[in-house]
Short mmCIF file of C-alpha atoms in Angstrom, two decimals:
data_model
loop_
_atom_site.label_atom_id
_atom_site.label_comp_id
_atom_site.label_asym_id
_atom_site.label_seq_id
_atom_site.Cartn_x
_atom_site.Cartn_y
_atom_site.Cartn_z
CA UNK K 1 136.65 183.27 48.14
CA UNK K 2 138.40 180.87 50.80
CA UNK K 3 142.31 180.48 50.59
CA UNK K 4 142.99 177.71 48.68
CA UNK K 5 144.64 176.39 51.88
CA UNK K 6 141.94 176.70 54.51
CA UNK K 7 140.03 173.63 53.20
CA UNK K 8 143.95 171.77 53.60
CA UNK K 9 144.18 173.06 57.08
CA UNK K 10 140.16 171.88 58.41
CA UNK K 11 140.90 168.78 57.13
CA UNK K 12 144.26 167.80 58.85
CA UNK K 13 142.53 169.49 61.93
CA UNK K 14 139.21 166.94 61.03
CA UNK K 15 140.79 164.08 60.81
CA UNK K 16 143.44 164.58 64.35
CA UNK K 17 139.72 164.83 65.94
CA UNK K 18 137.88 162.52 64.67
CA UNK K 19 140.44 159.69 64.50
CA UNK K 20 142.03 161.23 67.92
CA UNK K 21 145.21 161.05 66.94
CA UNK K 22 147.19 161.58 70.11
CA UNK K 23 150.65 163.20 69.86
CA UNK K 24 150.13 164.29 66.39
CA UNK K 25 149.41 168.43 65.89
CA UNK K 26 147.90 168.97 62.56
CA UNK K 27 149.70 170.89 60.63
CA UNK K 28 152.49 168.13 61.48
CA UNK K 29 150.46 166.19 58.94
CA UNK K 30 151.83 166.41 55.39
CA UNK K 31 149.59 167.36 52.87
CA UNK K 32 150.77 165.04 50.24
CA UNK K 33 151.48 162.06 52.56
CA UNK K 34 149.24 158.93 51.43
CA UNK K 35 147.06 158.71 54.63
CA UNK K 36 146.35 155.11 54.51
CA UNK K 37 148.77 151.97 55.63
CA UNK K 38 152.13 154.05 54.84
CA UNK K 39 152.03 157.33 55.95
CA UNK K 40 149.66 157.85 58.90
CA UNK K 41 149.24 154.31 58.71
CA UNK K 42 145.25 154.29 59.14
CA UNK K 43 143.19 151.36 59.16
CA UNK K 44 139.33 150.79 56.83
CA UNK K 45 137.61 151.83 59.92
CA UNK K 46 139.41 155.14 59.94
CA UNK K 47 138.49 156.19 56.70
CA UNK K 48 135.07 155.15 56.97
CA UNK K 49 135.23 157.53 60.27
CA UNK K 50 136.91 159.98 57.86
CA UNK K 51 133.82 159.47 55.08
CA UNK K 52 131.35 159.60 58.02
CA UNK K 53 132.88 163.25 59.38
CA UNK K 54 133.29 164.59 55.72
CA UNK K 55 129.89 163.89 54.60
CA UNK K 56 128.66 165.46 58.09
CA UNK K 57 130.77 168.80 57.96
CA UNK K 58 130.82 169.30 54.13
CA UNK K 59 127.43 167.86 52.68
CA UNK K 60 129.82 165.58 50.48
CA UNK K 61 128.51 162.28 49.32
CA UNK K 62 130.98 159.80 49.63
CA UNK K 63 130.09 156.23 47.39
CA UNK K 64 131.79 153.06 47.46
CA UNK K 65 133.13 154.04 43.58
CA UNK K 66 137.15 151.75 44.34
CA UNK K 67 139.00 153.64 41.87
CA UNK K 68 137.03 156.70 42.72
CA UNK K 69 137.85 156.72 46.83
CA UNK K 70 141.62 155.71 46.21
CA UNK K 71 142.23 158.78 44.64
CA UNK K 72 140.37 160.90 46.83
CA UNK K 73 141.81 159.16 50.30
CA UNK K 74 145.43 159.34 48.61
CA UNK K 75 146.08 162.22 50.34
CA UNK K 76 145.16 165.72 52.23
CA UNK K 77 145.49 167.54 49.05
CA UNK K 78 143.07 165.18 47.34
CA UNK K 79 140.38 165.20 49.64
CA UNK K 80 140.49 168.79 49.77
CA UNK K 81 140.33 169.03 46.55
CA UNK K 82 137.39 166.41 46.53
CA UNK K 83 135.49 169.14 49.07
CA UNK K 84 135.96 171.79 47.13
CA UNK K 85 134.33 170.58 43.98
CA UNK K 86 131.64 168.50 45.84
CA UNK K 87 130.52 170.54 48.83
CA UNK K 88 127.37 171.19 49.68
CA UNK K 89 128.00 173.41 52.72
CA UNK P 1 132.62 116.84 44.46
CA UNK P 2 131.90 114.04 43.19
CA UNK P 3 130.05 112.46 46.28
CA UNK P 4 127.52 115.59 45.83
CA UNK P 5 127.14 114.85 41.93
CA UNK P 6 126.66 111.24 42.95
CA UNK P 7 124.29 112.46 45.44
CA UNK P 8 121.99 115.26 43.51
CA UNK P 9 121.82 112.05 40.94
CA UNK P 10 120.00 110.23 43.18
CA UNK P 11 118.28 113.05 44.36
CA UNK P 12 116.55 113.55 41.22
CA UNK P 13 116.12 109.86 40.24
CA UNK P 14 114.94 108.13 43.58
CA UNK P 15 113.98 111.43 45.89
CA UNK P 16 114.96 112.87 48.81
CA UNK P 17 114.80 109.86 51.00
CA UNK P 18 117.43 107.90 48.99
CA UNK P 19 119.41 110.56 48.47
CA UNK P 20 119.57 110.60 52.95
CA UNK P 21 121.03 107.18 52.92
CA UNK P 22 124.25 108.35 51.11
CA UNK P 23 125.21 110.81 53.97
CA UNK P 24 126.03 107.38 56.37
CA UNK P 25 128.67 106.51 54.24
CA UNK P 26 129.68 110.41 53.43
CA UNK P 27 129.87 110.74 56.87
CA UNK P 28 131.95 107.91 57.45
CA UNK P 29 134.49 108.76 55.01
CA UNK P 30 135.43 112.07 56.88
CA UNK P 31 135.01 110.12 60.16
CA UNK P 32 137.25 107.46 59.07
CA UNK P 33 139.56 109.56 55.84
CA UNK P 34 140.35 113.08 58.36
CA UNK P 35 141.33 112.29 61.60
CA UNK P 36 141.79 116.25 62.36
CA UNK P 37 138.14 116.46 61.46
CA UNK P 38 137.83 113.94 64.12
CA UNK P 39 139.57 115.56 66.72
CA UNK P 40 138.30 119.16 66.48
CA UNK P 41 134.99 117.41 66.66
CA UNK P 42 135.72 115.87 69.68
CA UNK P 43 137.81 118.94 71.07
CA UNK P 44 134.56 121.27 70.84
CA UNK P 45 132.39 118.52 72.26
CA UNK P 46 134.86 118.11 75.17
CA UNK P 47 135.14 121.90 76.03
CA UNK P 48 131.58 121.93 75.73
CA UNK P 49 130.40 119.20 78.16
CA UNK P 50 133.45 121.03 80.94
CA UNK P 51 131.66 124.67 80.39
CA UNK P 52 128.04 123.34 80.35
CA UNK P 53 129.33 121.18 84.16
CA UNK P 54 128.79 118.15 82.15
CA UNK P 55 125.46 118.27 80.94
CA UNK P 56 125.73 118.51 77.29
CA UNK P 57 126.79 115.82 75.65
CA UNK P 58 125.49 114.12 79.05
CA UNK P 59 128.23 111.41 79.01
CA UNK P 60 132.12 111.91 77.78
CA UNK P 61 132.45 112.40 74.53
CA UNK P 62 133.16 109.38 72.32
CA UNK P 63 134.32 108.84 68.82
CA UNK P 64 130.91 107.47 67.85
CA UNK P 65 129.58 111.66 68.61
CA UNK P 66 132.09 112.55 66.49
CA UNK P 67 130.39 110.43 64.03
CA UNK P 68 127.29 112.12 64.67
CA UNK P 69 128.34 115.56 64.61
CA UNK P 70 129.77 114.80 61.43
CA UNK P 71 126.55 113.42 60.00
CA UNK P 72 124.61 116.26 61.04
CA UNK P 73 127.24 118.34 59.08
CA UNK P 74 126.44 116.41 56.34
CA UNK P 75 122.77 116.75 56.46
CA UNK P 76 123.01 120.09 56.82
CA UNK P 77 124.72 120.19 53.27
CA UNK P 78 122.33 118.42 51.41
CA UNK P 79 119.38 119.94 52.66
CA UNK P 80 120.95 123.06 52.10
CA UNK P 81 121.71 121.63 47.97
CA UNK P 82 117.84 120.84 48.17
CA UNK P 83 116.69 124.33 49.77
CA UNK P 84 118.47 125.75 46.51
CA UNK P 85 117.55 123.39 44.05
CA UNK P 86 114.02 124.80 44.46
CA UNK P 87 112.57 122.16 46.95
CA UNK P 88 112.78 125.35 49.78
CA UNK P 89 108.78 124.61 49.47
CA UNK P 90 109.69 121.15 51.22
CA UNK P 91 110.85 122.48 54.50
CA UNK P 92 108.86 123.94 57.72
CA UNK P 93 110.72 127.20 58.38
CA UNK P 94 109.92 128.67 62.18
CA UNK P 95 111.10 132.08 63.28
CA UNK P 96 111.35 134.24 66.49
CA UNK P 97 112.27 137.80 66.66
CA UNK P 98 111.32 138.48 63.04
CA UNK P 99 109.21 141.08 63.81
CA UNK P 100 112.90 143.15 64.30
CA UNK P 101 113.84 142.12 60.62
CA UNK P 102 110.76 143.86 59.76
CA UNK P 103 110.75 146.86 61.79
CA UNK P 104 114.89 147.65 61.12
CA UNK P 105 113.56 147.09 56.83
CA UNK P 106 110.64 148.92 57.03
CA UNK P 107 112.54 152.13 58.58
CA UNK P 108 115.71 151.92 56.06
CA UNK P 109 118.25 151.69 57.83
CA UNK P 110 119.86 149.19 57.10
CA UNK P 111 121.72 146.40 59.14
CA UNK P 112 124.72 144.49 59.71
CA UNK P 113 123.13 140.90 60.64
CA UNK P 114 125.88 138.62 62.45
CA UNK P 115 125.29 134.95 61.61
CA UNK P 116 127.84 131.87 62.45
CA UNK P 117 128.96 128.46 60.92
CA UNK P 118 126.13 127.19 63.12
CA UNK P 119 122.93 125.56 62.00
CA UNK P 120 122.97 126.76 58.35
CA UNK P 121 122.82 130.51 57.96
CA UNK P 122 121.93 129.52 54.17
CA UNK P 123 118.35 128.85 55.26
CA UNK P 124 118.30 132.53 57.36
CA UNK P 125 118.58 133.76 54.02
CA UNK P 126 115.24 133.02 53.15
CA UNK P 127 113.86 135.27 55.67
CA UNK P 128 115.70 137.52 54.25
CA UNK P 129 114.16 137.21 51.00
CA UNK P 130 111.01 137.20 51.78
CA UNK P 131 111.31 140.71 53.64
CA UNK P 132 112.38 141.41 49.88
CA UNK P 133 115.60 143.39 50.60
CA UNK P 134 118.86 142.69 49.39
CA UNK P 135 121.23 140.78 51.45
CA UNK P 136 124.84 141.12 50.92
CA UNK P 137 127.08 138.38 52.32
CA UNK P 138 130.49 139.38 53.09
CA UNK P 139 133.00 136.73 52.39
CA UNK P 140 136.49 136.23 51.88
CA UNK P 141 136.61 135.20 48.29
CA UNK P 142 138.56 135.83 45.34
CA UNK P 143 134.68 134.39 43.87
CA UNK P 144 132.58 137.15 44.85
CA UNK P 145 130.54 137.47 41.84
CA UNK P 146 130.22 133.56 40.54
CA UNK P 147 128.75 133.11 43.74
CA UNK P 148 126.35 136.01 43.12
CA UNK P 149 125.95 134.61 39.72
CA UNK P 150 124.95 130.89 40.87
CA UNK P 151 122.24 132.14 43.65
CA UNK P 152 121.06 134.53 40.44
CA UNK P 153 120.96 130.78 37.83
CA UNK P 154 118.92 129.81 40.89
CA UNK P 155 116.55 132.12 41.53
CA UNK P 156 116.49 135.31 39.14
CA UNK P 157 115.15 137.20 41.64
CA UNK P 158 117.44 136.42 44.20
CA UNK P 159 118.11 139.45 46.16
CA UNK P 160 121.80 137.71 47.70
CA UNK P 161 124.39 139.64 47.04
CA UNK P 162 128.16 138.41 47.80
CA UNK P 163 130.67 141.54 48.78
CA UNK P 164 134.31 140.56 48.79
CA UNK P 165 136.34 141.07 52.19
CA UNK P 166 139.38 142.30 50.84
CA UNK P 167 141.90 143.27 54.12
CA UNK P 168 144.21 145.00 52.52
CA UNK P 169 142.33 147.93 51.17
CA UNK P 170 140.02 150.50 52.78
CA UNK P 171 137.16 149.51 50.13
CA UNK P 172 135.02 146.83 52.15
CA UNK P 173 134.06 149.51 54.47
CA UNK P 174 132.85 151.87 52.09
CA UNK P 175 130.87 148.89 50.20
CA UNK P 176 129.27 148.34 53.44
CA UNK P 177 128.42 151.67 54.02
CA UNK P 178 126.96 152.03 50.72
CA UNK P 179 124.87 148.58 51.35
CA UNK P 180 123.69 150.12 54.45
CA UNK P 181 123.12 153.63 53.11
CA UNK P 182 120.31 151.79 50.58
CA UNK P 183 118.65 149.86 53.54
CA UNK P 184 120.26 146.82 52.42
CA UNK P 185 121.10 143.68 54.79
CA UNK P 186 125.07 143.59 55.48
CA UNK P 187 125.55 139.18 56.71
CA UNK P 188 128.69 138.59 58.18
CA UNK P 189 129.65 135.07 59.74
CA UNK P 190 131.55 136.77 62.80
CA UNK P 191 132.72 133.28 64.22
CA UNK P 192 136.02 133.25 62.36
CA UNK P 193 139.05 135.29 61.90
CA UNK P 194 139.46 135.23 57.57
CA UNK P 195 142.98 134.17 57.15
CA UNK P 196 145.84 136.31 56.29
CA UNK P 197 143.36 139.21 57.80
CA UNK P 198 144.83 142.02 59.38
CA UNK P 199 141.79 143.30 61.18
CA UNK P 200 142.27 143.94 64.89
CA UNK P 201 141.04 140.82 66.75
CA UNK P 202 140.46 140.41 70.08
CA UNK P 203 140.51 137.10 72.28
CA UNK P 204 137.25 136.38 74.63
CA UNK P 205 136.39 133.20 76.75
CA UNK P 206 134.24 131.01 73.98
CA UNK P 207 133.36 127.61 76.19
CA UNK P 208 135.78 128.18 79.03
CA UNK P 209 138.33 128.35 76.73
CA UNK P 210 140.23 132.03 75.30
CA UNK P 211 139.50 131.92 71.48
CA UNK P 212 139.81 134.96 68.75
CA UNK P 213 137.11 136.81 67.10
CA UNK P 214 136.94 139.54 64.71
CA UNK P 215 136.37 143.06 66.22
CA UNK P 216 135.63 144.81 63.09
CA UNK P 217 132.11 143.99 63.15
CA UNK P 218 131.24 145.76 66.07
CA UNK P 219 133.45 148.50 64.93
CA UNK P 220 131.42 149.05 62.05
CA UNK P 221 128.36 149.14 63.66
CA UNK P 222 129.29 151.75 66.16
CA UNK P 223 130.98 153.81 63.43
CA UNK P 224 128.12 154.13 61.15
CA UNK P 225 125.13 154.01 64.05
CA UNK P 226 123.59 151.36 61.99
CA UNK P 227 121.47 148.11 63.98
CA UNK P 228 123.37 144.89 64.83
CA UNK P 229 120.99 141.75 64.70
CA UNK P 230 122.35 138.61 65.22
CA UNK P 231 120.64 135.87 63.25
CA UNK P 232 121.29 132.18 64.01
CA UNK P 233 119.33 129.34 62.21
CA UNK P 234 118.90 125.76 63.54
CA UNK P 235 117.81 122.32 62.41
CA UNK P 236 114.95 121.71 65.30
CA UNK P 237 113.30 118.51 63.57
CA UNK P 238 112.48 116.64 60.37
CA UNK P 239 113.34 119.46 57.65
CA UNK P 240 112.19 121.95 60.12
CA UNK P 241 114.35 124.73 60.60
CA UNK P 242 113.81 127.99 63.32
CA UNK P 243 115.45 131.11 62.29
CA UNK P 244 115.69 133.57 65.63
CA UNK P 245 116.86 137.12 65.08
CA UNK P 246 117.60 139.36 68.04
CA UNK P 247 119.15 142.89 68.69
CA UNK P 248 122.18 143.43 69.79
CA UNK P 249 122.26 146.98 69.02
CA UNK P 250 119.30 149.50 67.93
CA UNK P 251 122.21 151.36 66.43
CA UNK P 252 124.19 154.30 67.94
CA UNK P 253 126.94 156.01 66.79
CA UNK P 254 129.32 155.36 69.60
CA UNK P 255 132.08 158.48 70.29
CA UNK P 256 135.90 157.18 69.50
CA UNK P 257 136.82 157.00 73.03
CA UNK P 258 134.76 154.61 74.09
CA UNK P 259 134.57 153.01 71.33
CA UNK P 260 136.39 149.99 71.50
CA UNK P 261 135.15 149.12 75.07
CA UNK P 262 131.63 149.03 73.83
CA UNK P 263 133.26 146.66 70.63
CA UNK P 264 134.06 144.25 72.88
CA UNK P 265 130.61 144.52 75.04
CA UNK P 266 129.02 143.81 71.84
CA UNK P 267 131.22 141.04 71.25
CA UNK P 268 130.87 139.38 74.37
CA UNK P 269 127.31 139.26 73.77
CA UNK P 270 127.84 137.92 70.06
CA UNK P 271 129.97 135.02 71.82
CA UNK P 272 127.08 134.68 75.01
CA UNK P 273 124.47 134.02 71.72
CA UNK P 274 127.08 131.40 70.74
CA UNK P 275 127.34 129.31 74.20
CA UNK P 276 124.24 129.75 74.38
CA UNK P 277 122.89 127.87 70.75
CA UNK P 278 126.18 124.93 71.31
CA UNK P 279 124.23 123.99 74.72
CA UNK P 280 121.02 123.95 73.13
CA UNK P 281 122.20 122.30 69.46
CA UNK P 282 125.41 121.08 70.25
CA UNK P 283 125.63 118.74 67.18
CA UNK P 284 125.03 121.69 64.81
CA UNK P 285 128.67 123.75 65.40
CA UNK P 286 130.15 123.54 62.26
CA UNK P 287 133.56 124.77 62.51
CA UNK P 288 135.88 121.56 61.86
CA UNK P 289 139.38 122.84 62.48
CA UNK P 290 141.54 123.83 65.84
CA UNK P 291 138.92 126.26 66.77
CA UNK P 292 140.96 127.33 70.16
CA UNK P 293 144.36 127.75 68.35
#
């Protein structure tokens, strides 16, 4: 049984990488921050970037469902809750 | 509106020829009723003739080309209304590069296929259709599914699909990635910057002259690894039409850091294609407003 945190931790660490957020250490990134336009201030490319790396390090299927990816891309603590129930590896 | 009521009247009642008489005077009222119409005409046609050294249009550009680019716009209109009223049978359609169409279907993967408002992408379409895969046009319209809805009262088999650019949320991407994900056609007219956007633009030489395009295209494409095509369709003669389709990308997941400088390789290319079909239609350019800002 993981710590309900690790999944909180890979993420912030995921998404520093794969957006390469210069200047910004991960745990720096608050887990209940919205990610998108306030907050981190990330654009639609980044979180199809974000999709694209999810689906590739969890087995997660990520659909074009509006309401659906709103709630998931809210915050940290959403998508890592979205990983835990949907994982595949 | 009610010059193309007038017109699909006559259409029906006296045919097609008729019907071809009315765009003189259709013509003539833009020509004569929008002078900015005019003048971005004649603006194009001018930067065109100083990038091409003054070989297309051969001589300075007059009013009277205006005219006739305007005409041309017009024909392109009604053939269009014809191509959809079911008289597609009516037309000689001519392609080149098809054979990629086929190839990037066949393997299902997908691909983003950049048009322009050149020639009448409307008629590219139809290739589309008959490699019987959905195409999904993006747009920037509040209309997205009564426009879906009309091509479907059209053809109930029609495989066009219209997604909705919306700017301010993250959901266009994922609807393209989803399109792309069920080897579906993504169309995007890449020549203009959707007002009130806020995707990043960038500003490349388009006729000698600095002009803005949208970057997210190519931003897309090296995000997801998917194929860019480019797909351009032209009038080349009496209801003939040639639809050419080339690669500008086999698709490659590009890594972040280089990311944006092979955008704007991809972009340059996109606005090389462009040059390149204004020399060889000029009159079929159809964007009528201050194009260079």
């Amino acid at each position: 049984m993981e710590a309900p945190d690790t999944i909180e931790a890979d993420i912030k660490t995921l998404i520093v990488d794969a957006l390469a957020l210069e200047d910004i250490e991960p745990p720096a990134i608050e887990t209940d921050a919205p990610l998108f336009v306030e907050g981190l201030g990330l654009d639609s490319i980044d979180a199809l970037e974000l999709a694209v790396v999810l689906e590739e390090n969890y087995g997660v299927k990520i659909d074009d469902d509006p309401e659906r990816n709103q709630v998931i891309f809210a915050s940290v603590r959403n998508l890592a809750e979205f990983v835990r129930q949907n994982r595949a590896k | 509106m009610a010059a193309i009521k007038l017109m699909a009247t006559i259409y029906r009642v006296a045919g097609r020829g008729a019907a071809s008489l009315l765009l003189y005077p259709i013509a003539a009222y833009f020509y004569l009723g929008r002078p900015p119409v005019v003048e971005a005409s004649l603006d194009y046609l001018r930067s065109l003739r100083a990038w091409s050294g003054g070989a297309v249009p051969p001589s300075e550009p007059q009013r009277r080309d205006a005219f006739h680019h305007i005409h041309s716009f017009a024909t392109n209109l009604f053939e269009r209304m014809v191509a959809w009223g079911g008289g597609a049978a009516s037309f000689t359609f001519e392609y080149s590069g098809d054979d990629h169409l086929r190839r990037v279907v066949e393997s299902g993967a997908g691909a983003i296929l950049l048009g322009a408002h050149i020639g009448s992408f409307d008629m590219a379409r139809i290739l589309a259709e008959s490699n019987r895969v959905p195409i999904n046009v993006l747009m920037f319209t509040d209309h997205a599914e009564r426009i879906t809805s009309f091509f479907e009262r059209l053809d109930p088999a029609s495989k066009v699909r219209v997604l909705r650019l919306d700017p301010t949320t993250a959901q266009t991407g994922f609807a393209i990635k989803a399109c792309l994900e069920r080897g579906e056609l993504v169309a995007i007219l890449a020549d203009r910057v959707p007002p009130g956007s806020r995707e990043q633009v960038a500003e490349v030489d388009f006729l000698g002259r600095p002009a803005r395009f949208p970057l997210s295209p190519y931003f897309l494409a090296c995000t997801l690894g998917c194929p860019l095509l480019t797909s351009m369709c032209v009038r080349t003669g009496d209801s003939t039409y040639h639809t050419a389709v080339d690669v500008l990308t086999e698709g490659e997941q590009v890594p972040r850091a280089s990311r944006e400088a092979r955008a704007r390789d991809l972009l340059t290319q996109y606005v090389a294609t462009l040059e390149r079909y204004c020399r060889d239609h000029p009159y079929q350019w159809f964007n009528f407003y201050r194009y260079w800002g």
